[in-house]
Short mmCIF file of C-alpha atoms and ligand atoms in Angstrom, two decimals:
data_model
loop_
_atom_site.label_atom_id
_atom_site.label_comp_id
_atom_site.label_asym_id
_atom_site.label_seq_id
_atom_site.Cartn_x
_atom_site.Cartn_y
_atom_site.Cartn_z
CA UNK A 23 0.00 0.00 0.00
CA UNK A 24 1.15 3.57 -0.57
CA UNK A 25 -0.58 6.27 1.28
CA UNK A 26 -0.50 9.83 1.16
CA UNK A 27 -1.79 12.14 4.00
CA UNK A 28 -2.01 15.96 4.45
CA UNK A 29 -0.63 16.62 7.94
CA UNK A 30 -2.74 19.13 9.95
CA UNK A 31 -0.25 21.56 9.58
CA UNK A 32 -1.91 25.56 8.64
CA UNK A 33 0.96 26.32 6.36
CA UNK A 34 2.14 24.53 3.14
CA UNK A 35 5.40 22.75 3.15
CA UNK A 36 8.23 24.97 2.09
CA UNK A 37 6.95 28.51 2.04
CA UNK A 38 3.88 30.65 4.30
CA UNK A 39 0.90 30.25 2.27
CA UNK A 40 -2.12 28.42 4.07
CA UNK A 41 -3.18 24.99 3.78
CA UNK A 42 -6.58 25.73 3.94
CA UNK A 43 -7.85 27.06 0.55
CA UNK A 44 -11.25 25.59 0.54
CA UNK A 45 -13.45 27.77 -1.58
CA UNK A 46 -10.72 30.15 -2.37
CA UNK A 47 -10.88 31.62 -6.10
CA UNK A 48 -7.99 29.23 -8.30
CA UNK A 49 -4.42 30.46 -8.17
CA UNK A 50 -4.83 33.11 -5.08
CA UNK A 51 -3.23 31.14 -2.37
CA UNK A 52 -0.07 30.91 -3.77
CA UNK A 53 3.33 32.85 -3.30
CA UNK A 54 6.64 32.75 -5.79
CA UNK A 55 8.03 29.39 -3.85
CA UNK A 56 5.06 27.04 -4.27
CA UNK A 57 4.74 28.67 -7.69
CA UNK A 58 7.95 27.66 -8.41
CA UNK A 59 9.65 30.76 -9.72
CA UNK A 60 13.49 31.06 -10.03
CA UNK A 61 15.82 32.47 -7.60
CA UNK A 62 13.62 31.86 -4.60
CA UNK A 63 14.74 29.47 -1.60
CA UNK A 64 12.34 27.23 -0.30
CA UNK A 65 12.07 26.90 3.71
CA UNK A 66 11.44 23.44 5.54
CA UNK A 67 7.84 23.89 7.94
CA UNK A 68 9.05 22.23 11.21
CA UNK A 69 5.14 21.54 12.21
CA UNK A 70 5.16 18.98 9.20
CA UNK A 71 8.30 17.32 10.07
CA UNK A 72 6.92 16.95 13.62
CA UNK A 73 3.44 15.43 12.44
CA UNK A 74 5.31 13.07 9.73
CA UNK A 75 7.66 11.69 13.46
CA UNK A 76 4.26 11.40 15.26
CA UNK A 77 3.17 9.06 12.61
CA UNK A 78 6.36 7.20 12.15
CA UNK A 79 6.47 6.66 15.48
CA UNK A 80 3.35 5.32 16.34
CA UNK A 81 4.15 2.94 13.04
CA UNK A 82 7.09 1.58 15.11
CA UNK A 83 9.58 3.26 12.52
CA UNK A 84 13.30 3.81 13.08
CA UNK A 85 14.24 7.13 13.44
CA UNK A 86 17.23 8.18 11.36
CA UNK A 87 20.08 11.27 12.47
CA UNK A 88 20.31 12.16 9.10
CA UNK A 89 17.57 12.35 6.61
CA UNK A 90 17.57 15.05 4.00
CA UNK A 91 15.19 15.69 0.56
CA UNK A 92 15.46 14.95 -3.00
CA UNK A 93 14.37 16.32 -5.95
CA UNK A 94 12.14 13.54 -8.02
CA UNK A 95 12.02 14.92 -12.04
CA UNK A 96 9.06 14.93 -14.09
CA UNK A 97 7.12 16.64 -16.40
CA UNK A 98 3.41 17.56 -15.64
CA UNK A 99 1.10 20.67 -15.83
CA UNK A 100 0.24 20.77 -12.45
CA UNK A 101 4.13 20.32 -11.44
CA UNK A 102 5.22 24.09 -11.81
CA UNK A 103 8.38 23.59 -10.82
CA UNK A 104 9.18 20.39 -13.35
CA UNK A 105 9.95 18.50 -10.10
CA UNK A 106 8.75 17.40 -6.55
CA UNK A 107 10.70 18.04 -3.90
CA UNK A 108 10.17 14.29 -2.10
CA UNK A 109 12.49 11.74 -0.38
CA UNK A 110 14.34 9.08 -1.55
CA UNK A 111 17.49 7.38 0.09
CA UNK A 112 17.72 8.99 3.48
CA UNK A 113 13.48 9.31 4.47
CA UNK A 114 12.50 10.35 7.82
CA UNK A 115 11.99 6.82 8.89
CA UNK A 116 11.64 2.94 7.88
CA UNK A 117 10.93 -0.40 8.98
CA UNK A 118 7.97 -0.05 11.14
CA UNK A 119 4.73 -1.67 11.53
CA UNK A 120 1.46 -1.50 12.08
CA UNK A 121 -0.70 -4.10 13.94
CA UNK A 122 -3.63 -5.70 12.18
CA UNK A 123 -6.07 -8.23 13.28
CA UNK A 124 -2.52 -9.15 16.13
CA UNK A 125 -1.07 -9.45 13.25
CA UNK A 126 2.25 -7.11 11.97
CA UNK A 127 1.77 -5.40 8.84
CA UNK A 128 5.33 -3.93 8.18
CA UNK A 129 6.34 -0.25 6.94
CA UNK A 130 8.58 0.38 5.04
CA UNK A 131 8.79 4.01 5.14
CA UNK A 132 6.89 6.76 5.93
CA UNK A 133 8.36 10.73 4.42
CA UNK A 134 7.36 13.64 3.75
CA UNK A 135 7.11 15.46 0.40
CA UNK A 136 5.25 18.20 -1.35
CA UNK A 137 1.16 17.84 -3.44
CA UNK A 138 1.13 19.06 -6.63
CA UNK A 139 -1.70 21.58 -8.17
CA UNK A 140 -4.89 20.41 -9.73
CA UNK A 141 -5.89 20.21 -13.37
CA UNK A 142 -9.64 21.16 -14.19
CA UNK A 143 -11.11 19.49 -16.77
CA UNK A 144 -13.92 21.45 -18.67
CA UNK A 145 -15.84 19.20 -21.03
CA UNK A 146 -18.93 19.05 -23.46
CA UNK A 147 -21.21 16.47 -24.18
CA UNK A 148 -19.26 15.18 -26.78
CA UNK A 149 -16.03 16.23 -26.81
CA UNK A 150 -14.93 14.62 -23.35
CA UNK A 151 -12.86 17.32 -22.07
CA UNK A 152 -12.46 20.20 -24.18
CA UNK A 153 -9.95 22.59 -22.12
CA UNK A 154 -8.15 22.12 -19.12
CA UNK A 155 -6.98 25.05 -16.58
CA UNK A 156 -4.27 24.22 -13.72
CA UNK A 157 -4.97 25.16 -10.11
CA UNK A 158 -1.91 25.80 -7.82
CA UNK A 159 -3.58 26.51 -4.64
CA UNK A 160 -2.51 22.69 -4.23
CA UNK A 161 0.65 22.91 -5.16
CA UNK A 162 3.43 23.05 -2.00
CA UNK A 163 0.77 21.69 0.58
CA UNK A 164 2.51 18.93 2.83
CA UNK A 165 2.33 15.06 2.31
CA UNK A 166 3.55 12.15 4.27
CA UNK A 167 3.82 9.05 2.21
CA UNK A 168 3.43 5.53 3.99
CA UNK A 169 4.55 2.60 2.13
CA UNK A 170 3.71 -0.71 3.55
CA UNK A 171 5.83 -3.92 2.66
CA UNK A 172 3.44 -6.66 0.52
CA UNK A 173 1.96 -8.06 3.71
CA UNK A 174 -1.54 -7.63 2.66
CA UNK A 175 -3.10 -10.99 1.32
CA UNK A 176 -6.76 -9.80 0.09
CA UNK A 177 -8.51 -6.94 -0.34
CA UNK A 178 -10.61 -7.12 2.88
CA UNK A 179 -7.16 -6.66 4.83
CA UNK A 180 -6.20 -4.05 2.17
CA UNK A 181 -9.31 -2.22 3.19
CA UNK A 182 -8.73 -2.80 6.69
CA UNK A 183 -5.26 -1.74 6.84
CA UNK A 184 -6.39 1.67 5.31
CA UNK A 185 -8.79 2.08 8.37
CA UNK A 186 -6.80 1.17 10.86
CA UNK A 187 -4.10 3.87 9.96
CA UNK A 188 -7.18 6.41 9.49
CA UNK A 189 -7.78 5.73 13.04
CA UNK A 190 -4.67 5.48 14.34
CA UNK A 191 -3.94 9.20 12.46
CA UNK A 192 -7.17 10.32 13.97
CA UNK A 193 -5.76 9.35 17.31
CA UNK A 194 -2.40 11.21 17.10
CA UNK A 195 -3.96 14.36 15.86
CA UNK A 196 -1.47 14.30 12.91
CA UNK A 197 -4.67 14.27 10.08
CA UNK A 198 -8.12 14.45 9.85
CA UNK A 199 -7.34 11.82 6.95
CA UNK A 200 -11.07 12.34 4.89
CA UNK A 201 -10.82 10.14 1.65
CA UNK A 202 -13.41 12.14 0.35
CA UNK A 203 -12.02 15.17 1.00
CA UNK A 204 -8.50 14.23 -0.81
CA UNK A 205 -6.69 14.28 2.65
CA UNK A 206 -5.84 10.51 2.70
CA UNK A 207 -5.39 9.23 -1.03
CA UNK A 208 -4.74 5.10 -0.96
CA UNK A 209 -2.94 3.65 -4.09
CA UNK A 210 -3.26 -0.12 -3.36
CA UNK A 211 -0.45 -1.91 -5.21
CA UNK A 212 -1.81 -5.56 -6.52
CA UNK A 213 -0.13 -8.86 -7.91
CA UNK A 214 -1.24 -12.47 -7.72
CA UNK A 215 0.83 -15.55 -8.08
CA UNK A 216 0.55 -18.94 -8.35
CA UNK A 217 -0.47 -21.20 -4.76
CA UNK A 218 2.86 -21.83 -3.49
CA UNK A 219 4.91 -19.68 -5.40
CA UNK A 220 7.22 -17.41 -3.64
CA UNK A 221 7.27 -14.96 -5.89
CA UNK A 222 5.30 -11.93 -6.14
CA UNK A 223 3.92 -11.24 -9.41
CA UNK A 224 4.34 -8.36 -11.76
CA UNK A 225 2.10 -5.74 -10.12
CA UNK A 226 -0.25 -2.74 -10.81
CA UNK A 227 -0.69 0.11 -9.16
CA UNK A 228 -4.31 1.33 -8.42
CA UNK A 229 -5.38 5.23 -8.37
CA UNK A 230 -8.42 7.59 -7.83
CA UNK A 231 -9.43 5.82 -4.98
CA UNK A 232 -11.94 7.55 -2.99
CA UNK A 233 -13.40 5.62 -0.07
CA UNK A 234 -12.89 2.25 2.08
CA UNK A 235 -15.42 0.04 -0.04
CA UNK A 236 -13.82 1.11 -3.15
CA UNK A 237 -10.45 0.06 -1.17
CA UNK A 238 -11.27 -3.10 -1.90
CA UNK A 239 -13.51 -3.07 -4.86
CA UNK A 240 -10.47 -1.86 -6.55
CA UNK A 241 -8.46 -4.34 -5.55
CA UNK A 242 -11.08 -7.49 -5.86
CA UNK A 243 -11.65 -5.90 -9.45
CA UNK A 244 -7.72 -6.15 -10.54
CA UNK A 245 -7.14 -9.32 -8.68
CA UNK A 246 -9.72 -11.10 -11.11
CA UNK A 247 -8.74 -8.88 -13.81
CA UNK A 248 -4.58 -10.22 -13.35
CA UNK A 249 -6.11 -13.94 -12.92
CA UNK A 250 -7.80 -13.86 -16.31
CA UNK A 251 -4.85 -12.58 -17.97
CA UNK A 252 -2.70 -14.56 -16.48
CA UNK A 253 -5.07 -17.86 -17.22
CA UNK A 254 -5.79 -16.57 -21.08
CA UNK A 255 -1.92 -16.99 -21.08
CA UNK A 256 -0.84 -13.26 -21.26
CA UNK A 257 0.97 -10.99 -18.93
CA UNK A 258 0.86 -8.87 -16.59
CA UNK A 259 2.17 -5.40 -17.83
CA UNK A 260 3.44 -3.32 -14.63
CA UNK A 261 1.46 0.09 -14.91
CA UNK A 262 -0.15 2.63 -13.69
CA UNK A 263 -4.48 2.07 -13.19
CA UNK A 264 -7.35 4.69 -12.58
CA UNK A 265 -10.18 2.81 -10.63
CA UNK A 266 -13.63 4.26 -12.50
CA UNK A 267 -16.37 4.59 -9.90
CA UNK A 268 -19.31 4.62 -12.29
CA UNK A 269 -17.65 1.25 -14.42
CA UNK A 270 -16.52 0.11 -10.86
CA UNK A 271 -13.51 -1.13 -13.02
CA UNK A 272 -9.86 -0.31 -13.45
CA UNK A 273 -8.56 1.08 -16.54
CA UNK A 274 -4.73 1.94 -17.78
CA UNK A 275 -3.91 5.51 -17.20
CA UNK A 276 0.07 5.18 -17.67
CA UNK A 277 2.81 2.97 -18.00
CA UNK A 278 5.03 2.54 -14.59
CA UNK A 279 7.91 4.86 -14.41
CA UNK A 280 11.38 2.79 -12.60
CA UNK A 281 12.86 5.51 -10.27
CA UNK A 282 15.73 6.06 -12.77
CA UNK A 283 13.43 7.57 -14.86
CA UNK A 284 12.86 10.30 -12.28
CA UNK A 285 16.68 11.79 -11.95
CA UNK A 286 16.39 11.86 -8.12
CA UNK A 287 19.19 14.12 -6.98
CA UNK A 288 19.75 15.99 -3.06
CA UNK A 289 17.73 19.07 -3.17
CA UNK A 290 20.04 21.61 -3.16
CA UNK A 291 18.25 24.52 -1.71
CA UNK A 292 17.38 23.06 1.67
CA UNK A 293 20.19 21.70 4.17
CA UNK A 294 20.06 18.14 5.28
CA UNK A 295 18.17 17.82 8.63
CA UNK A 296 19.81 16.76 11.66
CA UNK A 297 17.16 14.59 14.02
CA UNK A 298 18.13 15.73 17.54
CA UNK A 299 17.34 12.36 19.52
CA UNK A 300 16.01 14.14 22.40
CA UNK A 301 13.60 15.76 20.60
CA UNK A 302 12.77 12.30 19.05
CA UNK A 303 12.75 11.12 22.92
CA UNK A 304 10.36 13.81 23.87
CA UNK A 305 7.68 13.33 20.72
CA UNK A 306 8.18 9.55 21.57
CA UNK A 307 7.00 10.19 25.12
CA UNK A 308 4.04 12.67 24.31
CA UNK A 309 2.43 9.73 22.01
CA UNK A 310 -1.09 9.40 23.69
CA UNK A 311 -1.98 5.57 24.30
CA UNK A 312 -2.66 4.32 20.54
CA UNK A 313 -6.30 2.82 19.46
CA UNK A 314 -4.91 -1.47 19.40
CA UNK A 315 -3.26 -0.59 22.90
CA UNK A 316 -6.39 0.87 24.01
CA UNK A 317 -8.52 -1.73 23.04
CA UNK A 318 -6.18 -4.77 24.53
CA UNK A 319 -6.69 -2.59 27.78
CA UNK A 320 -10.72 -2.50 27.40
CA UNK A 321 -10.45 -6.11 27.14
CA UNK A 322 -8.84 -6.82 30.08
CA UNK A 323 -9.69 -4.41 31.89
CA UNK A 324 -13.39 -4.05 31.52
CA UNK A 325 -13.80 -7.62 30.56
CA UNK A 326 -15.61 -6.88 27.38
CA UNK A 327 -15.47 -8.94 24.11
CA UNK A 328 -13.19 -8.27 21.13
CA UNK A 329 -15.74 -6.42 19.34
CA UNK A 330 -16.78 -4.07 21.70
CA UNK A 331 -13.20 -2.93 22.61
CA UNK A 332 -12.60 -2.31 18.68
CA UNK A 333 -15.45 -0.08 18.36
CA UNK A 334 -15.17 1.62 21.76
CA UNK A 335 -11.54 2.56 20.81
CA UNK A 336 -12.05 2.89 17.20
CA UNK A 337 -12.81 6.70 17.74
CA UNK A 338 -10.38 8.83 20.54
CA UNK A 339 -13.90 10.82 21.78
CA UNK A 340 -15.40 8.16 22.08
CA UNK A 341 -13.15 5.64 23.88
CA UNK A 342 -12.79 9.25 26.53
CA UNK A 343 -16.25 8.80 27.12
CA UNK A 344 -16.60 5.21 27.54
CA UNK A 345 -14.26 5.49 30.22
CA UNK A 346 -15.68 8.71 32.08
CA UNK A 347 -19.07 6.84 32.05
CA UNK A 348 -16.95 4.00 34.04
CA UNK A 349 -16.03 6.30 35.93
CA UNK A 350 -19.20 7.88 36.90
CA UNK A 351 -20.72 4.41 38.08
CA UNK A 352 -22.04 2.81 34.93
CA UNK A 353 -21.51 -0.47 34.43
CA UNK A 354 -18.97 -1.40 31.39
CA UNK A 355 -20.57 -3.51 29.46
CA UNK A 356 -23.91 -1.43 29.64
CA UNK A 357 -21.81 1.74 28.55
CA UNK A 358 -20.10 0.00 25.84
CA UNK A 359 -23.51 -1.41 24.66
CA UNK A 360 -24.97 2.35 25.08
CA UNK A 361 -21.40 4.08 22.87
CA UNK A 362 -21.66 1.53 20.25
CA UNK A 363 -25.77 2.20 19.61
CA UNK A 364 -27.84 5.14 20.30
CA UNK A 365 -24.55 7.12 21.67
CA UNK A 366 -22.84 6.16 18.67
CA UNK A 367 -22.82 9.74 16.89
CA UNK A 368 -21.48 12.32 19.40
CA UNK A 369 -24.08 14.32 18.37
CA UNK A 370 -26.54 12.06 19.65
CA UNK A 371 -24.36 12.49 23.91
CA UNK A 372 -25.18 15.02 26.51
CA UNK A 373 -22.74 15.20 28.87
CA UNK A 374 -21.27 12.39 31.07
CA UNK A 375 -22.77 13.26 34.23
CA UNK A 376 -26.86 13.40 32.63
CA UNK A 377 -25.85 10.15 30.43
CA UNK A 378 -24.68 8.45 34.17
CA UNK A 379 -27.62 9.69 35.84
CA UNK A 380 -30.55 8.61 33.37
CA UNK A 381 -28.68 5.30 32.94
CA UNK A 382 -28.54 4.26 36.24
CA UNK A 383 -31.75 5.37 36.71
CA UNK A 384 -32.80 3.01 34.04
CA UNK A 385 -30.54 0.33 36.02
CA UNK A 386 -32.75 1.33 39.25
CA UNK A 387 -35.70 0.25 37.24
CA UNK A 388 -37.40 3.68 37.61
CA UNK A 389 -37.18 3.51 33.98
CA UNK A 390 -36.98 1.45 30.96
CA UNK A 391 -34.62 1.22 28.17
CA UNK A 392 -36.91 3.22 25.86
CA UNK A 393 -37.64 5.71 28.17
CA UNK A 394 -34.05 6.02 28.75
CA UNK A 395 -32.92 6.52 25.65
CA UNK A 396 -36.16 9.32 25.36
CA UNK A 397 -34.41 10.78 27.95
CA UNK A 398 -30.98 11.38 26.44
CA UNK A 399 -32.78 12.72 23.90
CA UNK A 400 -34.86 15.66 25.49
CA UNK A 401 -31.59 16.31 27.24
CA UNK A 402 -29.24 16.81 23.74
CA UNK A 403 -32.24 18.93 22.84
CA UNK A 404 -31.77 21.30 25.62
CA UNK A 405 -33.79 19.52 28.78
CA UNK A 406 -32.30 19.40 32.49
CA UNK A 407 -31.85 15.85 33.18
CA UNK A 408 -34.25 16.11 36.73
CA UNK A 409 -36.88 17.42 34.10
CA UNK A 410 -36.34 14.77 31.00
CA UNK A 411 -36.36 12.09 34.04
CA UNK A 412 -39.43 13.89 35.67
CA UNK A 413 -42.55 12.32 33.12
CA UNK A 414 -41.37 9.00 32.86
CA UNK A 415 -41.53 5.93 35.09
CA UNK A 416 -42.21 2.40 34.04
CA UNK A 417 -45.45 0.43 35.62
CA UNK A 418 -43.14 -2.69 38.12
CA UNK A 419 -45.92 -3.14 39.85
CA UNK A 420 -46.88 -6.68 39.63
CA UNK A 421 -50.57 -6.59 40.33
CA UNK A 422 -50.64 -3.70 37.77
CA UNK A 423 -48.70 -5.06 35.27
CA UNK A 424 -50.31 -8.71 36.27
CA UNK A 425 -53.55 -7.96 34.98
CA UNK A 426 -51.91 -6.19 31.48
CA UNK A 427 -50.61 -10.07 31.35
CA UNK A 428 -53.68 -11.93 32.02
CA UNK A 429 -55.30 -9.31 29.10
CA UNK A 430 -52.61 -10.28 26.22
CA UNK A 431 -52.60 -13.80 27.31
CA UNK A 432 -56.55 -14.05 26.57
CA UNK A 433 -56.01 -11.53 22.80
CA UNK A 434 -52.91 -14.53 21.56
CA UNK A 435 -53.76 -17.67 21.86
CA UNK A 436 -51.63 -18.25 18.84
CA UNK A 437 -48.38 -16.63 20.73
CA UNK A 438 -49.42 -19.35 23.85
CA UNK A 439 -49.71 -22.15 21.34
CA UNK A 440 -46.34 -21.45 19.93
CA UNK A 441 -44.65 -20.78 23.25
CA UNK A 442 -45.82 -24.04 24.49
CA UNK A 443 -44.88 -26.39 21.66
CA UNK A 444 -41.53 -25.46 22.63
CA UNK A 445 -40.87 -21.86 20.48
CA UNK A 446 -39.06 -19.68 22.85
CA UNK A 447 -39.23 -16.91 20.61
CA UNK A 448 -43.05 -16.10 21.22
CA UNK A 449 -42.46 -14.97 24.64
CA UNK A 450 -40.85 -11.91 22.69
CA UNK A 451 -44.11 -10.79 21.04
CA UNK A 452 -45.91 -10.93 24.13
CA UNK A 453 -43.53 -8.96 25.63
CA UNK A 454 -44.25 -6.76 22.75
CA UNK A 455 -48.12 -6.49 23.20
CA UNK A 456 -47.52 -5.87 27.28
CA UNK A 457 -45.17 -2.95 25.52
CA UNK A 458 -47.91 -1.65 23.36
CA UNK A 459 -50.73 -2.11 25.95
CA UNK A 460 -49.17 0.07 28.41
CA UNK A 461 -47.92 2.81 26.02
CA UNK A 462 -43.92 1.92 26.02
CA UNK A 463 -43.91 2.04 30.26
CA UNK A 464 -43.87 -1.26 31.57
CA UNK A 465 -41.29 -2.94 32.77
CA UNK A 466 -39.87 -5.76 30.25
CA UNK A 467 -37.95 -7.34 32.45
CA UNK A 468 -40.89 -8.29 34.85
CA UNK A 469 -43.24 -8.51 31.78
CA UNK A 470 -41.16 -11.27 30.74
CA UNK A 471 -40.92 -13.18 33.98
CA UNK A 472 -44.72 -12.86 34.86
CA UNK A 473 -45.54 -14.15 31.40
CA UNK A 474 -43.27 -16.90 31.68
CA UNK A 475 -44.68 -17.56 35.18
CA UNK A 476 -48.36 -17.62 33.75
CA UNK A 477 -47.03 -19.76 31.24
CA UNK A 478 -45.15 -22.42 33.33
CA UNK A 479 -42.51 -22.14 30.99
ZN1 LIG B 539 3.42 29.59 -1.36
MN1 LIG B 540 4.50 10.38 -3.20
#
């Protein structure tokens, strides 16, 4: 996999224009450096060397002394300079990993370089694309480029792999890393070979990627696309492919440049860098506890299954509040059960303290599950907690509640049937009548036993 991400950083790489040019009129944020003009001296921005260590070292990298940039040659229109100032022998760090599934995915690298500008395609109906402008707004912003090692067997774990350094760049801070909005671009890499074989096959490189699924629609797509040429008894040509969303295929945009053909040479306007390794020390020991970590802990800790620890700690907000709820008194596994459904969105979460007190109300059995979850919602939309809480009990009182029972009994003598010929599953839509008959407040929990008592079952 290679992976490029914008660093959070709110100037470009080598000069003082801003990152953020959303909505800004083409070719106004933009200065003679990122515009490439001669005679003007680039300057390295120290935020995006510190966001590119973050990463590498929460990918386990090794962190060089000495690491200095290169200039990678090639002509393109939205390349004003004629080259990209990138990395190539000395990056800012290699051989890392990251952890999948327990597994080790290795890195290979992760540097930083330079985006290019953007060409805008304006097309008629029949001729395709009639004129094209260039856009440097683009042009200078930071990248970091990840390259895995071919660990990745399928394109589940391709897709997977992707997410989990999404996450794991959420957690750090270092990127917002939005597919969709161009700040984390995936360029899957794919060969097949024969069962057995231990060597990788010619491969193809996969661009214009724009979200997970097509992650690994791409690659499922070129996988059975190499197969059949291979199995027609042709070859493999080692190229560059655009994935088409609306044709959901791949097509051939370019032939693969070898890195001879780019003329890498040191860039000699900027001086080599010189890692101090106390600095390294002290971004080493500001890494917050990272999202596998995290979840490992939940497990243990909290005793909670696999699942639930994944998509507690998926998220950094909402692992915080998972464990502030725990905190605050609430059971784990009914906060986890809460974060991962109707607390999902943090939209959808007042704040700890009402979220603690209506759930242990429900856990009192003041109220039920419904109610509770009513609640939380008359509290996000602006409701005290004492007055969302203040309208709602639940009918526990057995007599009460007995006679709701004796009523649905008599109205389903097809649910009683089925219960007692053995199908345990009809106790649950008499539980849902009791529900209905009593306008969402009984208790479900005795519902359930006093039908089951009136049942014998
Ligand atoms: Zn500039
Ligand atoms: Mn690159």
């Amino acid at each position: 996999m290679e992976v490029h991400v914008q660093p959070r950083t709110r100037s470009k790489m080598f000069c003082g224009c801003a990152t953020d040019h959303v909505g800004q009129p083409p070719n106004s944020v933009v200065c003679e450096i990122c515009l490439g003009m001669p005679g003007v001296l680039p300057v390295i921005n120290k935020q995006a060397v510190e966001l590119c260590l973050r990463a590498a070292l929460a990918l386990n990298c090794e962190i060089p002394r000495h690491t200095k940039f290169d200039r990678k040659n090639y002509f393109y229109p939205d390349l004003p300079k004629g080259y990209q100032i990138s990395q190539y022998d000395l990056p800012m760090s290699r051989d890392g990993w990251l952890e999948l599934d327990g597994r080790r995915v290795g890195i290979r690298r992760v540097h930083l370089e330079e985006d290019t500008g953007r060409l805008v395609h304006a097309g008629d109906q029949i001729h395709l694309a009639v004129e094209s402008y260039v856009d440097l707004n683009r042009a200078g912003v930071p990248l970091m480029e990840i390259v895995s090692e071919p660990d990745l067997r399928s394109a589940e774990q391709a897709k997977e792999f992707a997410q989990a350094l999404r996450t794991l760049l959420r957690y750090l801070a270092v990127s917002e890393a939005d597919m969709e909005k161009g700040q984390m671009r995936v360029e899957p890499n794919v060969s097949v070979r024969r069962t057995g074989s231990g060597e990788l096959g010619v491969k193809t490189e996969l661009k214009n990627i724009n979200s997970f699924r097509s992650v690994q629609r791409a690659v499922d797509y070129e996988v059975r696309r190499q197969v059949d040429v291979l199995e027609a008894g042709g070859q493999v040509v080692q190229e560059t492919r655009g994935w088409s969303e609306a044709e959901q295929r791949t097509v051939t945009q370019r032939g693969k440049e070898y890195a001879e053909d780019y003329r890498y040479f040191p860039e000699p306007d900027l001086p080599p860098l010189e890692l101090d390794p106390a600095w390294i020390q002290e971004l080493r020991a500001s890494l917050p506890e990272l999202p596998a970590a995290r979840a490992a802990r939940f497990r243990s800790q909290f005793s909670l299954s696999a699942y639930d620890a994944d998509q507690l700690s998926e998220e950094r907000p909402r692992a915080d509040y998972f464990e502030e709820l725990v905190s605050s008194g609430v059971d784990a596994k009914l906060a986890a059960n809460w974060l991962i459904g109707e607390l999902r969105d943090p939209a959808a979460r007042p704040s700890v303290l009402s979220t603690a007190t209506v759930l242990k109300t429900m856990v009192s059995g003041a109220i039920n599950r419904d109610q509770a979850r009513d609640a939380l919602a008359d509290v996000v939309a602006g409701a005290t907690v004492e007055a969302a809480l203040a309208g709602r009990s639940q009918v526990s009182d057995e007599e009460e509640l007995g006679a709701v029972v004796e009523r649905v009994l008599a109205e389903n003598p097809q649910a009683v049937r089925d219960f007692r010929a053995g199908k345990q599953k009809a106790i649950g839509a008499l539980v849902g009548k009791v529900k209905q008959a009593t306008g969402g407040k009984a208790n479900l929990k005795l519902a359930g036993d006093l039908l089951r008592k009136r049942l014998g079952g």
